[in-house]
JSON list of C-alpha atoms in Angstrom, two decimals:
[
{"chain": "A", "resi": 590, "resn": "MET", "atom": "CA", "xyz": [108.89, 98.95, 130.62]},
{"chain": "A", "resi": 591, "resn": "SER", "atom": "CA", "xyz": [108.81, 102.12, 128.82]},
{"chain": "A", "resi": 592, "resn": "LYS", "atom": "CA", "xyz": [105.88, 104.51, 128.08]},
{"chain": "A", "resi": 593, "resn": "ILE", "atom": "CA", "xyz": [105.17, 106.06, 124.66]},
{"chain": "A", "resi": 594, "resn": "SER", "atom": "CA", "xyz": [102.57, 108.91, 123.99]},
{"chain": "A", "resi": 595, "resn": "ALA", "atom": "CA", "xyz": [101.26, 108.74, 120.30]},
{"chain": "A", "resi": 596, "resn": "VAL", "atom": "CA", "xyz": [100.95, 112.08, 119.27]},
{"chain": "A", "resi": 597, "resn": "ILE", "atom": "CA", "xyz": [98.80, 113.00, 116.13]},
{"chain": "A", "resi": 598, "resn": "ILE", "atom": "CA", "xyz": [97.85, 116.60, 114.53]},
{"chain": "A", "resi": 599, "resn": "THR", "atom": "CA", "xyz": [94.50, 116.76, 112.61]},
{"chain": "A", "resi": 600, "resn": "LYS", "atom": "CA", "xyz": [92.45, 118.87, 110.58]},
{"chain": "A", "resi": 601, "resn": "ASN", "atom": "CA", "xyz": [89.58, 117.13, 109.22]},
{"chain": "A", "resi": 602, "resn": "GLU", "atom": "CA", "xyz": [90.77, 113.68, 109.20]},
{"chain": "A", "resi": 603, "resn": "ALA", "atom": "CA", "xyz": [87.75, 111.76, 109.76]},
{"chain": "A", "resi": 604, "resn": "ASP", "atom": "CA", "xyz": [88.53, 109.28, 106.82]},
{"chain": "A", "resi": 605, "resn": "ASN", "atom": "CA", "xyz": [92.00, 108.54, 107.97]},
{"chain": "A", "resi": 606, "resn": "ILE", "atom": "CA", "xyz": [91.94, 108.91, 112.21]},
{"chain": "A", "resi": 607, "resn": "GLN", "atom": "CA", "xyz": [90.47, 105.40, 112.87]},
{"chain": "A", "resi": 608, "resn": "ARG", "atom": "CA", "xyz": [93.06, 103.39, 110.99]},
{"chain": "A", "resi": 609, "resn": "CYS", "atom": "CA", "xyz": [95.81, 105.36, 112.78]},
{"chain": "A", "resi": 610, "resn": "ILE", "atom": "CA", "xyz": [94.64, 105.18, 116.10]},
{"chain": "A", "resi": 611, "resn": "SER", "atom": "CA", "xyz": [93.79, 101.62, 115.83]},
{"chain": "A", "resi": 612, "resn": "SER", "atom": "CA", "xyz": [97.28, 100.97, 114.51]},
{"chain": "A", "resi": 613, "resn": "LEU", "atom": "CA", "xyz": [98.68, 101.94, 117.97]},
{"chain": "A", "resi": 614, "resn": "GLU", "atom": "CA", "xyz": [96.74, 99.63, 120.36]},
{"chain": "A", "resi": 615, "resn": "GLY", "atom": "CA", "xyz": [99.32, 97.91, 122.45]},
{"chain": "A", "resi": 616, "resn": "VAL", "atom": "CA", "xyz": [102.04, 100.00, 121.30]},
{"chain": "A", "resi": 617, "resn": "ALA", "atom": "CA", "xyz": [100.98, 103.57, 122.89]},
{"chain": "A", "resi": 618, "resn": "ASP", "atom": "CA", "xyz": [100.17, 103.91, 126.30]},
{"chain": "A", "resi": 619, "resn": "GLU", "atom": "CA", "xyz": [98.36, 107.16, 125.61]},
{"chain": "A", "resi": 620, "resn": "VAL", "atom": "CA", "xyz": [97.12, 108.45, 122.15]},
{"chain": "A", "resi": 621, "resn": "LEU", "atom": "CA", "xyz": [97.11, 112.12, 122.11]},
{"chain": "A", "resi": 622, "resn": "VAL", "atom": "CA", "xyz": [95.17, 113.95, 119.29]},
{"chain": "A", "resi": 623, "resn": "LEU", "atom": "CA", "xyz": [95.93, 117.85, 118.93]},
{"chain": "A", "resi": 624, "resn": "ASP", "atom": "CA", "xyz": [92.89, 119.18, 116.45]},
{"chain": "A", "resi": 625, "resn": "ALA", "atom": "CA", "xyz": [92.73, 122.47, 114.73]},
{"chain": "A", "resi": 626, "resn": "TYR", "atom": "CA", "xyz": [89.07, 122.59, 114.80]},
{"chain": "A", "resi": 627, "resn": "SER", "atom": "CA", "xyz": [88.19, 119.94, 112.53]},
{"chain": "A", "resi": 628, "resn": "GLU", "atom": "CA", "xyz": [84.90, 120.49, 110.62]},
{"chain": "A", "resi": 629, "resn": "ASP", "atom": "CA", "xyz": [84.25, 116.72, 110.20]},
{"chain": "A", "resi": 630, "resn": "GLU", "atom": "CA", "xyz": [83.67, 114.09, 112.66]},
{"chain": "A", "resi": 631, "resn": "THR", "atom": "CA", "xyz": [87.50, 113.32, 113.28]},
{"chain": "A", "resi": 632, "resn": "VAL", "atom": "CA", "xyz": [87.21, 114.44, 117.06]},
{"chain": "A", "resi": 633, "resn": "GLU", "atom": "CA", "xyz": [84.45, 112.05, 117.76]},
{"chain": "A", "resi": 634, "resn": "ILE", "atom": "CA", "xyz": [85.99, 109.28, 116.17]},
{"chain": "A", "resi": 635, "resn": "ALA", "atom": "CA", "xyz": [89.12, 109.82, 117.89]},
{"chain": "A", "resi": 636, "resn": "THR", "atom": "CA", "xyz": [87.47, 110.17, 121.28]},
{"chain": "A", "resi": 637, "resn": "SER", "atom": "CA", "xyz": [85.73, 106.77, 121.12]},
{"chain": "A", "resi": 638, "resn": "LEU", "atom": "CA", "xyz": [88.53, 104.73, 120.40]},
{"chain": "A", "resi": 639, "resn": "GLY", "atom": "CA", "xyz": [90.01, 106.30, 123.40]},
{"chain": "A", "resi": 640, "resn": "ALA", "atom": "CA", "xyz": [92.38, 109.29, 122.56]},
{"chain": "A", "resi": 641, "resn": "ARG", "atom": "CA", "xyz": [92.76, 112.42, 124.56]},
{"chain": "A", "resi": 642, "resn": "CYS", "atom": "CA", "xyz": [91.78, 115.18, 122.34]},
{"chain": "A", "resi": 643, "resn": "ILE", "atom": "CA", "xyz": [92.47, 118.92, 122.77]},
{"chain": "A", "resi": 644, "resn": "GLN", "atom": "CA", "xyz": [91.68, 121.59, 120.25]},
{"chain": "A", "resi": 645, "resn": "ARG", "atom": "CA", "xyz": [93.71, 124.45, 119.24]},
{"chain": "A", "resi": 646, "resn": "GLU", "atom": "CA", "xyz": [93.93, 127.16, 116.29]},
{"chain": "A", "resi": 647, "resn": "TRP", "atom": "CA", "xyz": [96.33, 125.95, 113.80]},
{"chain": "A", "resi": 648, "resn": "VAL", "atom": "CA", "xyz": [99.88, 127.61, 113.93]},
{"chain": "A", "resi": 649, "resn": "GLY", "atom": "CA", "xyz": [102.11, 125.54, 111.71]},
{"chain": "A", "resi": 650, "resn": "PHE", "atom": "CA", "xyz": [103.28, 122.07, 111.45]},
{"chain": "A", "resi": 651, "resn": "ALA", "atom": "CA", "xyz": [106.28, 122.12, 113.91]},
{"chain": "A", "resi": 652, "resn": "ALA", "atom": "CA", "xyz": [104.68, 124.72, 116.60]},
{"chain": "A", "resi": 653, "resn": "SER", "atom": "CA", "xyz": [101.82, 122.53, 116.87]},
{"chain": "A", "resi": 654, "resn": "LYS", "atom": "CA", "xyz": [103.73, 118.94, 117.26]},
{"chain": "A", "resi": 655, "resn": "ASN", "atom": "CA", "xyz": [106.05, 120.74, 119.85]},
{"chain": "A", "resi": 656, "resn": "TYR", "atom": "CA", "xyz": [102.75, 122.33, 121.23]},
{"chain": "A", "resi": 657, "resn": "ALA", "atom": "CA", "xyz": [101.43, 118.61, 121.05]},
{"chain": "A", "resi": 658, "resn": "ASN", "atom": "CA", "xyz": [104.30, 117.03, 122.50]},
{"chain": "A", "resi": 659, "resn": "SER", "atom": "CA", "xyz": [104.79, 119.35, 125.76]},
{"chain": "A", "resi": 660, "resn": "LEU", "atom": "CA", "xyz": [101.20, 118.01, 126.75]},
{"chain": "A", "resi": 661, "resn": "ALA", "atom": "CA", "xyz": [102.31, 114.21, 126.26]},
{"chain": "A", "resi": 662, "resn": "THR", "atom": "CA", "xyz": [101.97, 112.28, 129.75]},
{"chain": "A", "resi": 663, "resn": "HIS", "atom": "CA", "xyz": [104.95, 109.79, 128.63]},
{"chain": "A", "resi": 664, "resn": "PRO", "atom": "CA", "xyz": [108.80, 110.49, 128.28]},
{"chain": "A", "resi": 665, "resn": "TYR", "atom": "CA", "xyz": [108.62, 108.86, 124.76]},
{"chain": "A", "resi": 666, "resn": "ILE", "atom": "CA", "xyz": [106.88, 110.33, 122.13]},
{"chain": "A", "resi": 667, "resn": "LEU", "atom": "CA", "xyz": [105.66, 108.41, 118.90]},
{"chain": "A", "resi": 668, "resn": "SER", "atom": "CA", "xyz": [104.74, 110.82, 116.16]},
{"chain": "A", "resi": 669, "resn": "LEU", "atom": "CA", "xyz": [102.13, 110.08, 113.24]},
{"chain": "A", "resi": 670, "resn": "ASP", "atom": "CA", "xyz": [100.42, 111.79, 110.98]},
{"chain": "A", "resi": 671, "resn": "ALA", "atom": "CA", "xyz": [97.04, 111.01, 110.57]},
{"chain": "A", "resi": 672, "resn": "ASP", "atom": "CA", "xyz": [97.31, 109.43, 107.38]},
{"chain": "A", "resi": 673, "resn": "GLU", "atom": "CA", "xyz": [99.72, 107.13, 108.61]},
{"chain": "A", "resi": 674, "resn": "ALA", "atom": "CA", "xyz": [99.59, 103.83, 110.45]},
{"chain": "A", "resi": 675, "resn": "LEU", "atom": "CA", "xyz": [102.14, 101.18, 112.07]},
{"chain": "A", "resi": 676, "resn": "SER", "atom": "CA", "xyz": [102.34, 97.84, 110.13]},
{"chain": "A", "resi": 677, "resn": "GLU", "atom": "CA", "xyz": [101.84, 94.76, 111.79]},
{"chain": "A", "resi": 678, "resn": "ALA", "atom": "CA", "xyz": [105.98, 94.02, 111.34]},
{"chain": "A", "resi": 679, "resn": "LEU", "atom": "CA", "xyz": [106.69, 97.80, 113.11]},
{"chain": "A", "resi": 680, "resn": "ARG", "atom": "CA", "xyz": [104.11, 96.84, 115.67]},
{"chain": "A", "resi": 681, "resn": "ALA", "atom": "CA", "xyz": [105.86, 93.92, 116.53]},
{"chain": "A", "resi": 682, "resn": "SER", "atom": "CA", "xyz": [109.47, 95.58, 116.32]},
{"chain": "A", "resi": 683, "resn": "LEU", "atom": "CA", "xyz": [108.16, 98.17, 118.69]},
{"chain": "A", "resi": 684, "resn": "LEU", "atom": "CA", "xyz": [106.36, 95.67, 121.34]},
{"chain": "A", "resi": 685, "resn": "LYS", "atom": "CA", "xyz": [109.85, 94.13, 121.12]},
{"chain": "A", "resi": 686, "resn": "GLU", "atom": "CA", "xyz": [111.99, 97.58, 121.82]},
{"chain": "A", "resi": 687, "resn": "LYS", "atom": "CA", "xyz": [109.51, 98.58, 124.12]},
{"chain": "A", "resi": 688, "resn": "VAL", "atom": "CA", "xyz": [110.76, 96.92, 127.04]},
{"chain": "A", "resi": 689, "resn": "LEU", "atom": "CA", "xyz": [113.88, 99.25, 127.16]},
{"chain": "A", "resi": 690, "resn": "LEU", "atom": "CA", "xyz": [113.69, 102.01, 124.89]},
{"chain": "A", "resi": 691, "resn": "ALA", "atom": "CA", "xyz": [117.05, 103.84, 124.59]},
{"chain": "A", "resi": 692, "resn": "GLY", "atom": "CA", "xyz": [117.79, 106.96, 122.26]},
{"chain": "A", "resi": 693, "resn": "ALA", "atom": "CA", "xyz": [115.61, 107.62, 119.41]},
{"chain": "A", "resi": 694, "resn": "TYR", "atom": "CA", "xyz": [114.31, 105.16, 116.33]},
{"chain": "A", "resi": 695, "resn": "THR", "atom": "CA", "xyz": [114.01, 105.47, 112.55]},
{"chain": "A", "resi": 696, "resn": "PHE", "atom": "CA", "xyz": [111.45, 103.78, 110.48]},
{"chain": "A", "resi": 697, "resn": "ASN", "atom": "CA", "xyz": [111.01, 103.12, 106.90]},
{"chain": "A", "resi": 698, "resn": "ARG", "atom": "CA", "xyz": [107.86, 104.58, 105.46]},
{"chain": "A", "resi": 699, "resn": "LEU", "atom": "CA", "xyz": [106.06, 103.06, 102.66]},
{"chain": "A", "resi": 700, "resn": "THR", "atom": "CA", "xyz": [103.62, 105.24, 100.65]},
{"chain": "A", "resi": 701, "resn": "ASN", "atom": "CA", "xyz": [100.21, 104.09, 98.99]},
{"chain": "A", "resi": 702, "resn": "TYR", "atom": "CA", "xyz": [99.54, 106.28, 95.73]},
{"chain": "A", "resi": 703, "resn": "CYS", "atom": "CA", "xyz": [96.28, 106.07, 93.98]},
{"chain": "A", "resi": 704, "resn": "GLY", "atom": "CA", "xyz": [95.86, 102.62, 95.61]},
{"chain": "A", "resi": 705, "resn": "LYS", "atom": "CA", "xyz": [99.18, 101.35, 94.55]},
{"chain": "A", "resi": 706, "resn": "TRP", "atom": "CA", "xyz": [102.16, 100.96, 97.30]},
{"chain": "A", "resi": 707, "resn": "VAL", "atom": "CA", "xyz": [105.27, 102.75, 95.91]},
{"chain": "A", "resi": 708, "resn": "ARG", "atom": "CA", "xyz": [108.84, 101.24, 96.15]},
{"chain": "A", "resi": 709, "resn": "HIS", "atom": "CA", "xyz": [110.79, 103.09, 93.71]},
{"chain": "A", "resi": 710, "resn": "GLY", "atom": "CA", "xyz": [111.28, 106.65, 92.44]},
{"chain": "A", "resi": 711, "resn": "GLY", "atom": "CA", "xyz": [112.84, 107.90, 95.62]},
{"chain": "A", "resi": 712, "resn": "TRP", "atom": "CA", "xyz": [109.75, 107.11, 97.60]},
{"chain": "A", "resi": 713, "resn": "TYR", "atom": "CA", "xyz": [111.00, 104.41, 99.62]},
{"chain": "A", "resi": 714, "resn": "PRO", "atom": "CA", "xyz": [112.24, 103.73, 101.80]},
{"chain": "A", "resi": 715, "resn": "ASP", "atom": "CA", "xyz": [111.63, 107.25, 103.11]},
{"chain": "A", "resi": 716, "resn": "VAL", "atom": "CA", "xyz": [113.25, 106.73, 106.59]},
{"chain": "A", "resi": 717, "resn": "LYS", "atom": "CA", "xyz": [111.60, 108.66, 109.17]},
{"chain": "A", "resi": 718, "resn": "LEU", "atom": "CA", "xyz": [112.69, 109.84, 112.51]},
{"chain": "A", "resi": 719, "resn": "ARG", "atom": "CA", "xyz": [109.67, 109.28, 114.68]},
{"chain": "A", "resi": 720, "resn": "LEU", "atom": "CA", "xyz": [110.23, 108.03, 118.47]},
{"chain": "A", "resi": 721, "resn": "PHE", "atom": "CA", "xyz": [112.11, 109.89, 120.63]},
{"chain": "A", "resi": 722, "resn": "PRO", "atom": "CA", "xyz": [112.85, 110.75, 124.04]},
{"chain": "A", "resi": 723, "resn": "LYS", "atom": "CA", "xyz": [110.07, 113.75, 124.78]},
{"chain": "A", "resi": 724, "resn": "GLN", "atom": "CA", "xyz": [112.71, 115.91, 126.27]},
{"chain": "A", "resi": 725, "resn": "ALA", "atom": "CA", "xyz": [115.60, 115.33, 123.65]},
{"chain": "A", "resi": 726, "resn": "ALA", "atom": "CA", "xyz": [114.18, 116.45, 120.63]},
{"chain": "A", "resi": 727, "resn": "ASN", "atom": "CA", "xyz": [112.38, 119.54, 119.00]},
{"chain": "A", "resi": 728, "resn": "TRP", "atom": "CA", "xyz": [110.32, 119.95, 115.62]},
{"chain": "A", "resi": 729, "resn": "GLN", "atom": "CA", "xyz": [111.71, 123.20, 113.51]},
{"chain": "A", "resi": 730, "resn": "GLY", "atom": "CA", "xyz": [110.80, 124.50, 110.20]},
{"chain": "A", "resi": 731, "resn": "ASP", "atom": "CA", "xyz": [108.16, 127.12, 109.12]},
{"chain": "A", "resi": 732, "resn": "PHE", "atom": "CA", "xyz": [106.25, 126.53, 105.74]},
{"chain": "A", "resi": 733, "resn": "VAL", "atom": "CA", "xyz": [106.61, 123.29, 103.96]},
{"chain": "A", "resi": 734, "resn": "HIS", "atom": "CA", "xyz": [108.45, 120.45, 105.63]},
{"chain": "A", "resi": 735, "resn": "GLU", "atom": "CA", "xyz": [109.07, 120.18, 109.50]},
{"chain": "A", "resi": 736, "resn": "LYS", "atom": "CA", "xyz": [112.02, 118.72, 110.80]},
{"chain": "A", "resi": 737, "resn": "LEU", "atom": "CA", "xyz": [112.65, 116.61, 114.06]},
{"chain": "A", "resi": 738, "resn": "VAL", "atom": "CA", "xyz": [115.99, 117.93, 115.72]},
{"chain": "A", "resi": 739, "resn": "LEU", "atom": "CA", "xyz": [117.60, 115.64, 118.37]},
{"chain": "A", "resi": 740, "resn": "LYS", "atom": "CA", "xyz": [119.78, 116.93, 121.07]},
{"chain": "A", "resi": 741, "resn": "LYS", "atom": "CA", "xyz": [123.44, 116.00, 120.79]},
{"chain": "A", "resi": 742, "resn": "ASP", "atom": "CA", "xyz": [124.82, 112.83, 121.66]},
{"chain": "A", "resi": 743, "resn": "VAL", "atom": "CA", "xyz": [121.45, 110.58, 121.56]},
{"chain": "A", "resi": 744, "resn": "PRO", "atom": "CA", "xyz": [121.93, 107.64, 119.80]},
{"chain": "A", "resi": 745, "resn": "THR", "atom": "CA", "xyz": [119.81, 106.60, 116.76]},
{"chain": "A", "resi": 746, "resn": "SER", "atom": "CA", "xyz": [118.65, 102.88, 115.93]},
{"chain": "A", "resi": 747, "resn": "HIS", "atom": "CA", "xyz": [116.50, 101.58, 112.87]},
{"chain": "A", "resi": 748, "resn": "LEU", "atom": "CA", "xyz": [113.72, 99.63, 113.39]},
{"chain": "A", "resi": 749, "resn": "SER", "atom": "CA", "xyz": [112.26, 97.13, 110.78]},
{"chain": "A", "resi": 750, "resn": "GLY", "atom": "CA", "xyz": [108.68, 97.26, 109.47]},
{"chain": "A", "resi": 751, "resn": "ASP", "atom": "CA", "xyz": [106.96, 100.45, 107.77]},
{"chain": "A", "resi": 752, "resn": "ILE", "atom": "CA", "xyz": [104.98, 103.25, 108.47]},
{"chain": "A", "resi": 753, "resn": "LEU", "atom": "CA", "xyz": [102.19, 102.74, 105.96]},
{"chain": "A", "resi": 754, "resn": "HIS", "atom": "CA", "xyz": [101.43, 106.37, 104.74]},
{"chain": "A", "resi": 755, "resn": "TYR", "atom": "CA", "xyz": [98.00, 106.25, 102.83]},
{"chain": "A", "resi": 756, "resn": "SER", "atom": "CA", "xyz": [98.75, 109.56, 101.16]},
{"chain": "A", "resi": 757, "resn": "ILE", "atom": "CA", "xyz": [97.44, 110.58, 97.89]},
{"chain": "A", "resi": 758, "resn": "THR", "atom": "CA", "xyz": [94.04, 109.15, 96.79]},
{"chain": "A", "resi": 759, "resn": "SER", "atom": "CA", "xyz": [93.38, 110.48, 93.17]},
{"chain": "A", "resi": 760, "resn": "VAL", "atom": "CA", "xyz": [94.68, 112.65, 90.45]},
{"chain": "A", "resi": 761, "resn": "GLU", "atom": "CA", "xyz": [92.88, 115.34, 91.63]},
{"chain": "A", "resi": 762, "resn": "ASP", "atom": "CA", "xyz": [94.24, 115.10, 95.16]},
{"chain": "A", "resi": 763, "resn": "HIS", "atom": "CA", "xyz": [97.57, 115.40, 93.92]},
{"chain": "A", "resi": 764, "resn": "LEU", "atom": "CA", "xyz": [97.32, 118.42, 92.05]},
{"chain": "A", "resi": 765, "resn": "GLU", "atom": "CA", "xyz": [95.46, 120.12, 94.98]},
{"chain": "A", "resi": 766, "resn": "ARG", "atom": "CA", "xyz": [98.64, 119.02, 96.53]},
{"chain": "A", "resi": 767, "resn": "ILE", "atom": "CA", "xyz": [101.25, 120.58, 94.08]},
{"chain": "A", "resi": 768, "resn": "ASN", "atom": "CA", "xyz": [99.17, 123.84, 94.43]},
{"chain": "A", "resi": 769, "resn": "ARG", "atom": "CA", "xyz": [99.27, 124.48, 98.04]},
{"chain": "A", "resi": 770, "resn": "TYR", "atom": "CA", "xyz": [102.52, 123.07, 98.59]},
{"chain": "A", "resi": 771, "resn": "SER", "atom": "CA", "xyz": [104.43, 124.87, 95.78]},
{"chain": "A", "resi": 772, "resn": "SER", "atom": "CA", "xyz": [102.84, 128.02, 97.24]},
{"chain": "A", "resi": 773, "resn": "LEU", "atom": "CA", "xyz": [104.26, 127.22, 100.81]},
{"chain": "A", "resi": 774, "resn": "ALA", "atom": "CA", "xyz": [107.71, 126.36, 99.19]},
{"chain": "A", "resi": 775, "resn": "ALA", "atom": "CA", "xyz": [107.55, 129.81, 97.26]},
{"chain": "A", "resi": 776, "resn": "GLU", "atom": "CA", "xyz": [106.53, 131.60, 100.15]},
{"chain": "A", "resi": 777, "resn": "ASP", "atom": "CA", "xyz": [109.54, 130.30, 102.34]},
{"chain": "A", "resi": 778, "resn": "MET", "atom": "CA", "xyz": [112.23, 130.64, 99.40]},
{"chain": "A", "resi": 779, "resn": "PHE", "atom": "CA", "xyz": [110.84, 134.14, 99.01]},
{"chain": "A", "resi": 780, "resn": "ASN", "atom": "CA", "xyz": [111.33, 134.88, 102.97]},
{"chain": "A", "resi": 781, "resn": "LYS", "atom": "CA", "xyz": [114.80, 133.30, 102.45]},
{"chain": "A", "resi": 782, "resn": "GLY", "atom": "CA", "xyz": [115.88, 135.66, 99.96]},
{"chain": "A", "resi": 783, "resn": "LYS", "atom": "CA", "xyz": [116.48, 132.89, 97.36]},
{"chain": "A", "resi": 784, "resn": "LYS", "atom": "CA", "xyz": [115.75, 133.55, 93.42]},
{"chain": "A", "resi": 785, "resn": "GLY", "atom": "CA", "xyz": [115.26, 131.03, 90.83]},
{"chain": "A", "resi": 786, "resn": "GLY", "atom": "CA", "xyz": [116.66, 132.20, 87.42]},
{"chain": "A", "resi": 787, "resn": "TRP", "atom": "CA", "xyz": [115.14, 131.00, 84.03]},
{"chain": "A", "resi": 788, "resn": "ILE", "atom": "CA", "xyz": [117.56, 128.31, 84.06]},
{"chain": "A", "resi": 789, "resn": "LYS", "atom": "CA", "xyz": [116.63, 126.77, 87.18]},
{"chain": "A", "resi": 790, "resn": "ARG", "atom": "CA", "xyz": [112.89, 127.11, 86.26]},
{"chain": "A", "resi": 791, "resn": "TRP", "atom": "CA", "xyz": [113.20, 125.23, 82.82]},
{"chain": "A", "resi": 792, "resn": "LEU", "atom": "CA", "xyz": [116.01, 122.94, 83.79]},
{"chain": "A", "resi": 793, "resn": "SER", "atom": "CA", "xyz": [115.28, 121.70, 87.12]},
{"chain": "A", "resi": 794, "resn": "PRO", "atom": "CA", "xyz": [111.90, 120.28, 86.38]},
{"chain": "A", "resi": 795, "resn": "GLY", "atom": "CA", "xyz": [113.06, 118.02, 83.53]},
{"chain": "A", "resi": 796, "resn": "LEU", "atom": "CA", "xyz": [116.07, 116.88, 85.69]},
{"chain": "A", "resi": 797, "resn": "ARG", "atom": "CA", "xyz": [113.77, 115.96, 88.70]},
{"chain": "A", "resi": 798, "resn": "PHE", "atom": "CA", "xyz": [111.43, 114.06, 86.02]},
{"chain": "A", "resi": 799, "resn": "LEU", "atom": "CA", "xyz": [114.82, 111.99, 85.06]},
{"chain": "A", "resi": 800, "resn": "LYS", "atom": "CA", "xyz": [116.01, 111.45, 88.35]},
{"chain": "A", "resi": 801, "resn": "MET", "atom": "CA", "xyz": [112.64, 109.98, 89.74]},
{"chain": "A", "resi": 802, "resn": "TYR", "atom": "CA", "xyz": [111.68, 108.24, 86.63]},
{"chain": "A", "resi": 803, "resn": "LEU", "atom": "CA", "xyz": [115.03, 107.16, 85.31]},
{"chain": "A", "resi": 804, "resn": "LEU", "atom": "CA", "xyz": [118.08, 106.96, 88.04]},
{"chain": "A", "resi": 805, "resn": "LYS", "atom": "CA", "xyz": [115.54, 105.97, 90.56]},
{"chain": "A", "resi": 806, "resn": "GLY", "atom": "CA", "xyz": [113.55, 103.45, 89.24]},
{"chain": "A", "resi": 807, "resn": "GLY", "atom": "CA", "xyz": [110.07, 105.21, 89.05]},
{"chain": "A", "resi": 808, "resn": "PHE", "atom": "CA", "xyz": [109.33, 103.11, 85.87]},
{"chain": "A", "resi": 809, "resn": "LEU", "atom": "CA", "xyz": [109.07, 100.22, 87.91]},
{"chain": "A", "resi": 810, "resn": "ASP", "atom": "CA", "xyz": [105.90, 101.43, 89.62]},
{"chain": "A", "resi": 811, "resn": "GLY", "atom": "CA", "xyz": [104.31, 101.46, 85.99]},
{"chain": "A", "resi": 812, "resn": "TYR", "atom": "CA", "xyz": [101.93, 104.31, 85.39]},
{"chain": "A", "resi": 813, "resn": "GLU", "atom": "CA", "xyz": [101.72, 105.38, 89.19]},
{"chain": "A", "resi": 814, "resn": "GLY", "atom": "CA", "xyz": [105.45, 105.64, 88.81]},
{"chain": "A", "resi": 815, "resn": "TYR", "atom": "CA", "xyz": [105.17, 108.08, 85.65]},
{"chain": "A", "resi": 816, "resn": "LEU", "atom": "CA", "xyz": [102.65, 110.32, 86.99]},
{"chain": "A", "resi": 817, "resn": "ILE", "atom": "CA", "xyz": [104.67, 110.90, 90.44]},
{"chain": "A", "resi": 818, "resn": "SER", "atom": "CA", "xyz": [107.47, 111.67, 88.16]},
{"chain": "A", "resi": 819, "resn": "LYS", "atom": "CA", "xyz": [105.91, 114.01, 85.94]},
{"chain": "A", "resi": 820, "resn": "PHE", "atom": "CA", "xyz": [103.72, 115.76, 88.77]},
{"chain": "A", "resi": 821, "resn": "SER", "atom": "CA", "xyz": [106.90, 116.10, 90.72]},
{"chain": "A", "resi": 822, "resn": "ALA", "atom": "CA", "xyz": [108.75, 117.97, 87.85]},
{"chain": "A", "resi": 823, "resn": "PHE", "atom": "CA", "xyz": [105.62, 120.16, 87.33]},
{"chain": "A", "resi": 824, "resn": "SER", "atom": "CA", "xyz": [105.79, 120.99, 91.19]},
{"chain": "A", "resi": 825, "resn": "THR", "atom": "CA", "xyz": [109.36, 121.96, 90.95]},
{"chain": "A", "resi": 826, "resn": "TYR", "atom": "CA", "xyz": [108.58, 124.04, 87.77]},
{"chain": "A", "resi": 827, "resn": "LEU", "atom": "CA", "xyz": [105.26, 125.67, 89.64]},
{"chain": "A", "resi": 828, "resn": "ARG", "atom": "CA", "xyz": [107.36, 126.85, 92.88]},
{"chain": "A", "resi": 829, "resn": "TYR", "atom": "CA", "xyz": [109.80, 128.70, 90.43]},
{"chain": "A", "resi": 830, "resn": "VAL", "atom": "CA", "xyz": [107.16, 130.15, 88.76]},
{"chain": "A", "resi": 831, "resn": "LYS", "atom": "CA", "xyz": [105.47, 131.38, 91.99]},
{"chain": "A", "resi": 832, "resn": "LEU", "atom": "CA", "xyz": [108.79, 132.72, 93.37]},
{"chain": "A", "resi": 833, "resn": "ARG", "atom": "CA", "xyz": [109.55, 134.64, 90.08]},
{"chain": "A", "resi": 834, "resn": "GLU", "atom": "CA", "xyz": [105.81, 136.25, 90.56]},
{"chain": "A", "resi": 835, "resn": "LYS", "atom": "CA", "xyz": [106.38, 137.06, 94.31]},
{"chain": "A", "resi": 836, "resn": "TYR", "atom": "CA", "xyz": [109.85, 139.09, 93.29]},
{"chain": "A", "resi": 837, "resn": "GLN", "atom": "CA", "xyz": [107.60, 140.85, 90.16]},
{"chain": "A", "resi": 838, "resn": "HIS", "atom": "CA", "xyz": [104.72, 141.77, 92.95]},
{"chain": "A", "resi": 839, "resn": "ALA", "atom": "CA", "xyz": [107.37, 143.28, 95.13]},
{"chain": "A", "resi": 840, "resn": "GLU", "atom": "CA", "xyz": [109.21, 145.49, 92.84]},
{"chain": "A", "resi": 841, "resn": "ARG", "atom": "CA", "xyz": [105.96, 147.25, 91.78]}
]
């Protein structure tokens, strides 16, 4: 029987951490929480559920996850975000596969948006690589989206069932995230020397909306699908506006 360390990084996740850790029961042989000095009861809740909690200053997504992985006890890492949980179907798949793990594994991720499970608009199946040998993978990325990179020749399999992602709880929450992540995206683009002229600034948002809402069927998710497509277009516009602002400041 292969042994698994579940690794979760946290910062003020008291509303989510119990659901996340509880879903790992029987699947993970160890739950390791790396906490960036939460100001709520995240650590107390995680500890009460049997997790091993370590606190460290925030150093970015990829660096934090790599550090947490290095502390894991077992040869396999199951990486979850605090606002995620294993579905019953995925739990069953993992328990069956755990008898003899080989290589790395991907799962589908199903996102809950303002109380609705979203299955269109490019948000599903949202395949994620989350179970992997500790010594055969490394998180990479600086500002926005970290990516797990496997060593060559590591086979990858897909397991049935979903990671349940309890992501955005309100329109206000969504707008706050758009503001935060568009700033990070603009910073990343600026550091890489990328430029977005007026054509990209005005054309890309519209194309983004059409792609998500029409081509990828966002309209099938009703009003929530419309909001997601609209806000995604706005996020695209905002990152280019912020990028332009950075170049203007640099030229002064």
